[in-house]
Short mmCIF file of C-alpha atoms in Angstrom, two decimals:
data_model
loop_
_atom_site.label_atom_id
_atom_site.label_comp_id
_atom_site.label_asym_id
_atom_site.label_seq_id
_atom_site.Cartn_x
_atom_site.Cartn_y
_atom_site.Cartn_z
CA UNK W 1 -17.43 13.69 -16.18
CA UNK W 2 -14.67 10.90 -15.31
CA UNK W 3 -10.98 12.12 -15.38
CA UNK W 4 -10.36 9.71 -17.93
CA UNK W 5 -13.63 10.68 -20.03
CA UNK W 6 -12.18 14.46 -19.70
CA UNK W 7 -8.47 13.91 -20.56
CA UNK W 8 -10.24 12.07 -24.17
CA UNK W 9 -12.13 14.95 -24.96
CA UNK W 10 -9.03 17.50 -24.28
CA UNK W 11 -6.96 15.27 -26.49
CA UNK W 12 -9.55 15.09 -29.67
CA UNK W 13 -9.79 18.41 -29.76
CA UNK W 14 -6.04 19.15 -29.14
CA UNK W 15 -3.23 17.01 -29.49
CA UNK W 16 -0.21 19.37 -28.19
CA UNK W 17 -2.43 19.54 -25.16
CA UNK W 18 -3.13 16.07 -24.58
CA UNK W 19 1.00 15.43 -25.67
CA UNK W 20 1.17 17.71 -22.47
CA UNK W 21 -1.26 15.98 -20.19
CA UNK W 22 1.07 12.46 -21.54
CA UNK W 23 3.81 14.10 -20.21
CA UNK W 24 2.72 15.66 -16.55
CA UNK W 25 0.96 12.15 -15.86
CA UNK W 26 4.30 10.19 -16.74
CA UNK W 27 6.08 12.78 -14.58
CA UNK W 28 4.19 12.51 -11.61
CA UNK W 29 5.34 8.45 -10.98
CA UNK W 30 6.59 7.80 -7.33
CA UNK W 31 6.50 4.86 -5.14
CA UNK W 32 6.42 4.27 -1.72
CA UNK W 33 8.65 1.66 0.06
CA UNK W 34 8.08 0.86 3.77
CA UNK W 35 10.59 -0.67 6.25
CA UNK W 36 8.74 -0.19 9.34
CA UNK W 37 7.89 3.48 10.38
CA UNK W 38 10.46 4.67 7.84
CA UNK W 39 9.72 5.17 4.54
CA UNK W 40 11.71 5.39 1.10
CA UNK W 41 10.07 8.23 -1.33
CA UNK W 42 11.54 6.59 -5.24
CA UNK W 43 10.31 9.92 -6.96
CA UNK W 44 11.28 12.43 -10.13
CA UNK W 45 11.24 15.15 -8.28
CA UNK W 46 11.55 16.95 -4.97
CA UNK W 47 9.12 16.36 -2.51
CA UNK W 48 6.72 19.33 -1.57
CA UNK W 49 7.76 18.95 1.83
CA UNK W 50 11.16 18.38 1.33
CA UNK W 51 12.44 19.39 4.94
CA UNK W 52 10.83 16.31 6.30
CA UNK W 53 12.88 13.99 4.35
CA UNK W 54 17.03 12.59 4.10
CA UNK W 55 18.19 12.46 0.35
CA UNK W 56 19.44 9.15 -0.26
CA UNK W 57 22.39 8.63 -3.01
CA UNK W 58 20.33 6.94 -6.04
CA UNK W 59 23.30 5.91 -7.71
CA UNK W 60 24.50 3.88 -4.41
CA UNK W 61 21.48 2.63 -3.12
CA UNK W 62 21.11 -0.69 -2.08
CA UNK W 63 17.66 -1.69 -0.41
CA UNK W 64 19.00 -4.67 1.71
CA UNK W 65 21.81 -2.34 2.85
CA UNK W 66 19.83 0.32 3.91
CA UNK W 67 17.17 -1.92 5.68
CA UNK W 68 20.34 -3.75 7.56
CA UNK W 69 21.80 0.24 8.58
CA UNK W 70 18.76 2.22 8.87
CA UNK W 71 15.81 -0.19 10.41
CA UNK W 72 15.04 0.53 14.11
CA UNK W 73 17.15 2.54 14.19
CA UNK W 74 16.51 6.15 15.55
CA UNK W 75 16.68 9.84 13.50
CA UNK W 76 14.64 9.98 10.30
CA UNK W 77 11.46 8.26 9.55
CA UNK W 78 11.26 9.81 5.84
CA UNK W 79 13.70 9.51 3.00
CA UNK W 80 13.49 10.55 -0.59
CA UNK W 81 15.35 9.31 -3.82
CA UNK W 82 15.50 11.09 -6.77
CA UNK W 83 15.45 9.49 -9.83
CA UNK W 84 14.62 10.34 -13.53
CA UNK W 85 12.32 7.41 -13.88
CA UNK W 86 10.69 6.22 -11.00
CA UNK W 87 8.87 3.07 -12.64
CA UNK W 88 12.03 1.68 -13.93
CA UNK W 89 14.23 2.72 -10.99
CA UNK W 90 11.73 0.01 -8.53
CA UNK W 91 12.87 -2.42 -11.07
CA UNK W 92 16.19 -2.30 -10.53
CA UNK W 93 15.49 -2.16 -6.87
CA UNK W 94 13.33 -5.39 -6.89
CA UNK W 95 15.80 -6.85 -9.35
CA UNK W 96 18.43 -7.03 -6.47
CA UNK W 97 16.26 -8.35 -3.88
CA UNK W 98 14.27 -11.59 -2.70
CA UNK W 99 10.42 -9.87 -4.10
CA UNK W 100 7.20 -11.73 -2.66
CA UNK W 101 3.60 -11.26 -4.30
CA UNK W 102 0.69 -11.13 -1.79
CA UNK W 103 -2.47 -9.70 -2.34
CA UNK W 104 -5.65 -8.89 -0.08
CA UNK W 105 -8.37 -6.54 0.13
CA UNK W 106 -10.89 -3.79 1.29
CA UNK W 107 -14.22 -4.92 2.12
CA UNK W 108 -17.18 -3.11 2.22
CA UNK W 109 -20.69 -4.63 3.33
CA UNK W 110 -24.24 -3.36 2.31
CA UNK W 111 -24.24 -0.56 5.18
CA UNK W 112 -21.11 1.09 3.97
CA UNK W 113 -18.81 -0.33 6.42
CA UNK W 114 -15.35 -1.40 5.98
CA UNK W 115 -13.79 -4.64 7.21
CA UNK W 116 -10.52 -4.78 8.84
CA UNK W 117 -8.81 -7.46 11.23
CA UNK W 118 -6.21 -7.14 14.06
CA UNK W 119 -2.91 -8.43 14.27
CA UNK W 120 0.49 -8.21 16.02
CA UNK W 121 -1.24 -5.42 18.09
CA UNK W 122 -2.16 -3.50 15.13
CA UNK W 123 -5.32 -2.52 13.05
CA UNK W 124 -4.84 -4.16 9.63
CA UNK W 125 -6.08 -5.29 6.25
CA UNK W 126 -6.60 -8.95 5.17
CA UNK W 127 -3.84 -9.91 2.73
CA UNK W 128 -1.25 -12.84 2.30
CA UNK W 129 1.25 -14.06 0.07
CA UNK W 130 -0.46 -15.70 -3.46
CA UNK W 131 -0.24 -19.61 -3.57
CA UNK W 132 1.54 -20.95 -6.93
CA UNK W 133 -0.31 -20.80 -10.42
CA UNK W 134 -2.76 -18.23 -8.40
CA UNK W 135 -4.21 -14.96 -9.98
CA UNK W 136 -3.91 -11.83 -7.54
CA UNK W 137 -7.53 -11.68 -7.59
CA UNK W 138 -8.15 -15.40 -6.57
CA UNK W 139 -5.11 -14.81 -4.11
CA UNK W 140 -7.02 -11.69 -2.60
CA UNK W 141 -10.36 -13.10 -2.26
CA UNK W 142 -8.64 -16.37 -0.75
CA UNK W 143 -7.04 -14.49 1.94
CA UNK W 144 -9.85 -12.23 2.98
CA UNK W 145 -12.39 -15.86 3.32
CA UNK W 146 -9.61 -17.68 5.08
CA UNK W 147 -8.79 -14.57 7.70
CA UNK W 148 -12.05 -13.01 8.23
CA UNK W 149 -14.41 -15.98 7.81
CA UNK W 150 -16.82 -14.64 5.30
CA UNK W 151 -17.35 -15.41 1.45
CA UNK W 152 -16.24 -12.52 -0.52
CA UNK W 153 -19.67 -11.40 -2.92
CA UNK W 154 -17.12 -9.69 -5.65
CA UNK W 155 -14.20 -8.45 -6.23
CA UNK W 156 -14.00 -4.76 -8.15
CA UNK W 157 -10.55 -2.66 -9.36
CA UNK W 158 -7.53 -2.65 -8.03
CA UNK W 159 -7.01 0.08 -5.36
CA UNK W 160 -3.14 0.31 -5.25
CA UNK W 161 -0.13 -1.43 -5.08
CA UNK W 162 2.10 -1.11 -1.72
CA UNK W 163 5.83 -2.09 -1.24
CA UNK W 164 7.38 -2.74 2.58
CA UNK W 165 10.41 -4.79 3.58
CA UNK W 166 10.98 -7.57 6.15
CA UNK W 167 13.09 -10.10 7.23
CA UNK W 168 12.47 -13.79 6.55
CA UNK W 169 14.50 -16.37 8.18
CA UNK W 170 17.66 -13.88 8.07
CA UNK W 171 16.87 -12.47 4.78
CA UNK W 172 16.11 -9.06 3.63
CA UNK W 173 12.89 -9.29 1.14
CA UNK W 174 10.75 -7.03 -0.28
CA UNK W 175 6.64 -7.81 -0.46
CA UNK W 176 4.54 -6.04 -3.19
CA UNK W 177 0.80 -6.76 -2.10
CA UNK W 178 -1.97 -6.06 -4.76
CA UNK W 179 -5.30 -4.63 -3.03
CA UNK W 180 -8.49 -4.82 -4.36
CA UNK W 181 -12.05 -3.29 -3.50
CA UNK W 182 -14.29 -5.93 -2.39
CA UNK W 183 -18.11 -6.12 -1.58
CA UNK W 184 -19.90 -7.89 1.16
CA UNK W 185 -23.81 -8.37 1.02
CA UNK W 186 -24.01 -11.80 3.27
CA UNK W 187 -24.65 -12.10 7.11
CA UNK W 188 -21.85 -14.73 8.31
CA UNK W 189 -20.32 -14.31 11.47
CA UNK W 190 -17.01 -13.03 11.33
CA UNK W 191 -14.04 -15.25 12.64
CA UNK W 192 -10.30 -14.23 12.68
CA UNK W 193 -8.03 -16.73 11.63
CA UNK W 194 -6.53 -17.28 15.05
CA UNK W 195 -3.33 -19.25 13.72
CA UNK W 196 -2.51 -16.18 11.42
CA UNK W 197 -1.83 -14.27 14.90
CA UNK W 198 -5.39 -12.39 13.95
CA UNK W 199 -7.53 -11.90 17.58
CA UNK W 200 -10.05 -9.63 16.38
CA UNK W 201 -12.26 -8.90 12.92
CA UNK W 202 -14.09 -5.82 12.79
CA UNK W 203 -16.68 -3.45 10.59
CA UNK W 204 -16.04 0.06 11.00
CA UNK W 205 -17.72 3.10 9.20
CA UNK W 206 -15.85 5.51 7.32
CA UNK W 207 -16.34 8.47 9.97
CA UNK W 208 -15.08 5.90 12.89
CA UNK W 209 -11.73 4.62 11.54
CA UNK W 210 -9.44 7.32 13.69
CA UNK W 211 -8.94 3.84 15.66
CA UNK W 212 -7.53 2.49 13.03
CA UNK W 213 -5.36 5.68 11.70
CA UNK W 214 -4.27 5.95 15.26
CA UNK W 215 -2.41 1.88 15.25
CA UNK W 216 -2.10 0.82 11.72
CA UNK W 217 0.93 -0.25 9.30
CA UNK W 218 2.06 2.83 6.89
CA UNK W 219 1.45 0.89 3.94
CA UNK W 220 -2.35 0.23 5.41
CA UNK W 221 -2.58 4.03 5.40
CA UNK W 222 -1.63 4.52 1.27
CA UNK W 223 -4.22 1.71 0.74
CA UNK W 224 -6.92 4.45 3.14
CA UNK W 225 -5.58 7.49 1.14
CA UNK W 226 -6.49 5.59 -1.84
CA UNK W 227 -10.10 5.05 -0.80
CA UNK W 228 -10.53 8.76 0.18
CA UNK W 229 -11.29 7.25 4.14
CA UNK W 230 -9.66 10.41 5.69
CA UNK W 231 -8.90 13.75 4.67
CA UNK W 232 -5.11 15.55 5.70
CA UNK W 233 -2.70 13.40 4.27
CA UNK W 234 0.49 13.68 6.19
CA UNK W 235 3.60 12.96 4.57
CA UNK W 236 4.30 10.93 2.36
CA UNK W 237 1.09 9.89 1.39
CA UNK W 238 0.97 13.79 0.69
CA UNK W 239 3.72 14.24 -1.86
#
């Protein structure tokens, strides 16, 4: 039985239980923002392994600040804010900052194998920023034909949403990128969009990815925690 199918049939038999499920799930909300190797924990409670992390002053946090102090710089890679709501705490946060849309996805072909492309000496996903009037889904499929050089056979759920910040022409902006399961059933040859900076495009199979775990972006790995495509999750990805 589905999670969702069991949390149903707890709440039409009991209602005080299911007010209590209501409650847990809404307290669990975190989120995840990435400025390099460092990462910001937004979350409504302390994390399990709370000795990793620097507590950051929610009530004078500023995200361009901090990236402007803190990025490559030495000393902590993990920092945790504590808020009482999470959800509505990232909307002040994106509220005071430049945010960009992208979206991309996770491909996986007939044999089970996943699709990933390399770029700026790193293991990666195919993703890029969503064209005007365009859907996230039409902006993820578009990305993964133009830098891979396949045609996308459908596009399933959403897996997550991740949040990392960059610089752009001076400026301190924040990119939200939608991912999406995709499948694969065609034969085309791949080809990495060379003027994207991508020199390689690559199937791997879920027990050969430690390639990839070994020289990938953070917010790659939430997207590979999401898809269950390794095991011990370090922190954060384990809080």
């Amino acid at each position: 039985m589905s999670g969702c199918n069991l949390i149903a049939l707890i709440c039409s038999r009991n209602s005080a239980t299911c007010c209590s499920i209501s409650v847990l799930l809404n307290m669990a909300q975190k989120y995840r923002i990435y400025i390099n190797e460092k990462v910001i924990l937004l979350t409504e409670s302390v994390p399990k392994n709370v000795e990793y992390y620097q507590k950051i002053d929610a009530q004078k946090f500023d995200l361009k600040a901090f990236y402007q102090q803190f990025n490559g710089q030495p000393g902590s890679k993990y920092y945790f804010l504590l808020c009482n709501n999470a959800k509505e705490y990232l909307k002040k946060v994106i509220a005071g900052i430049t945010l960009i849309e992208a979206a991309g996805g996770m491909v996986i072909n007939s044999k089970g194998e996943y699709l990933f492309i390399y770029r700026n000496d790193k293991w990666d996903l195919p993703k890029g920023k969503l064209e005007k009037g365009e859907s996230k889904r039409e902006g993820a499929v578009r990305e993964v034909e133009e830098e891979c050089g396949i045609t996308v056979g459908g596009i399933g759920k959403k897996i997550c949403k991740t949040y990392h910040t960059y610089t752009v022409k001076g400026e301190v902006v924040l990119k939200r990128t939608y991912w999406y399961r995709m499948s694969y059933k065609g034969i085309e040859k791949l080809k990495p969009q060379r003027e994207e900076g991508i020199t390689d495009v690559r199937w791997f199979r879920k027990g050969h990815i430690d390639a990839i775990i070994k020289n990938t972006f953070p917010s790659i790995m939430d997207v590979l925690a999401k898809m269950d495509l390794f095991k011990d999750k370090p922190a954060p990805l384990s809080e």
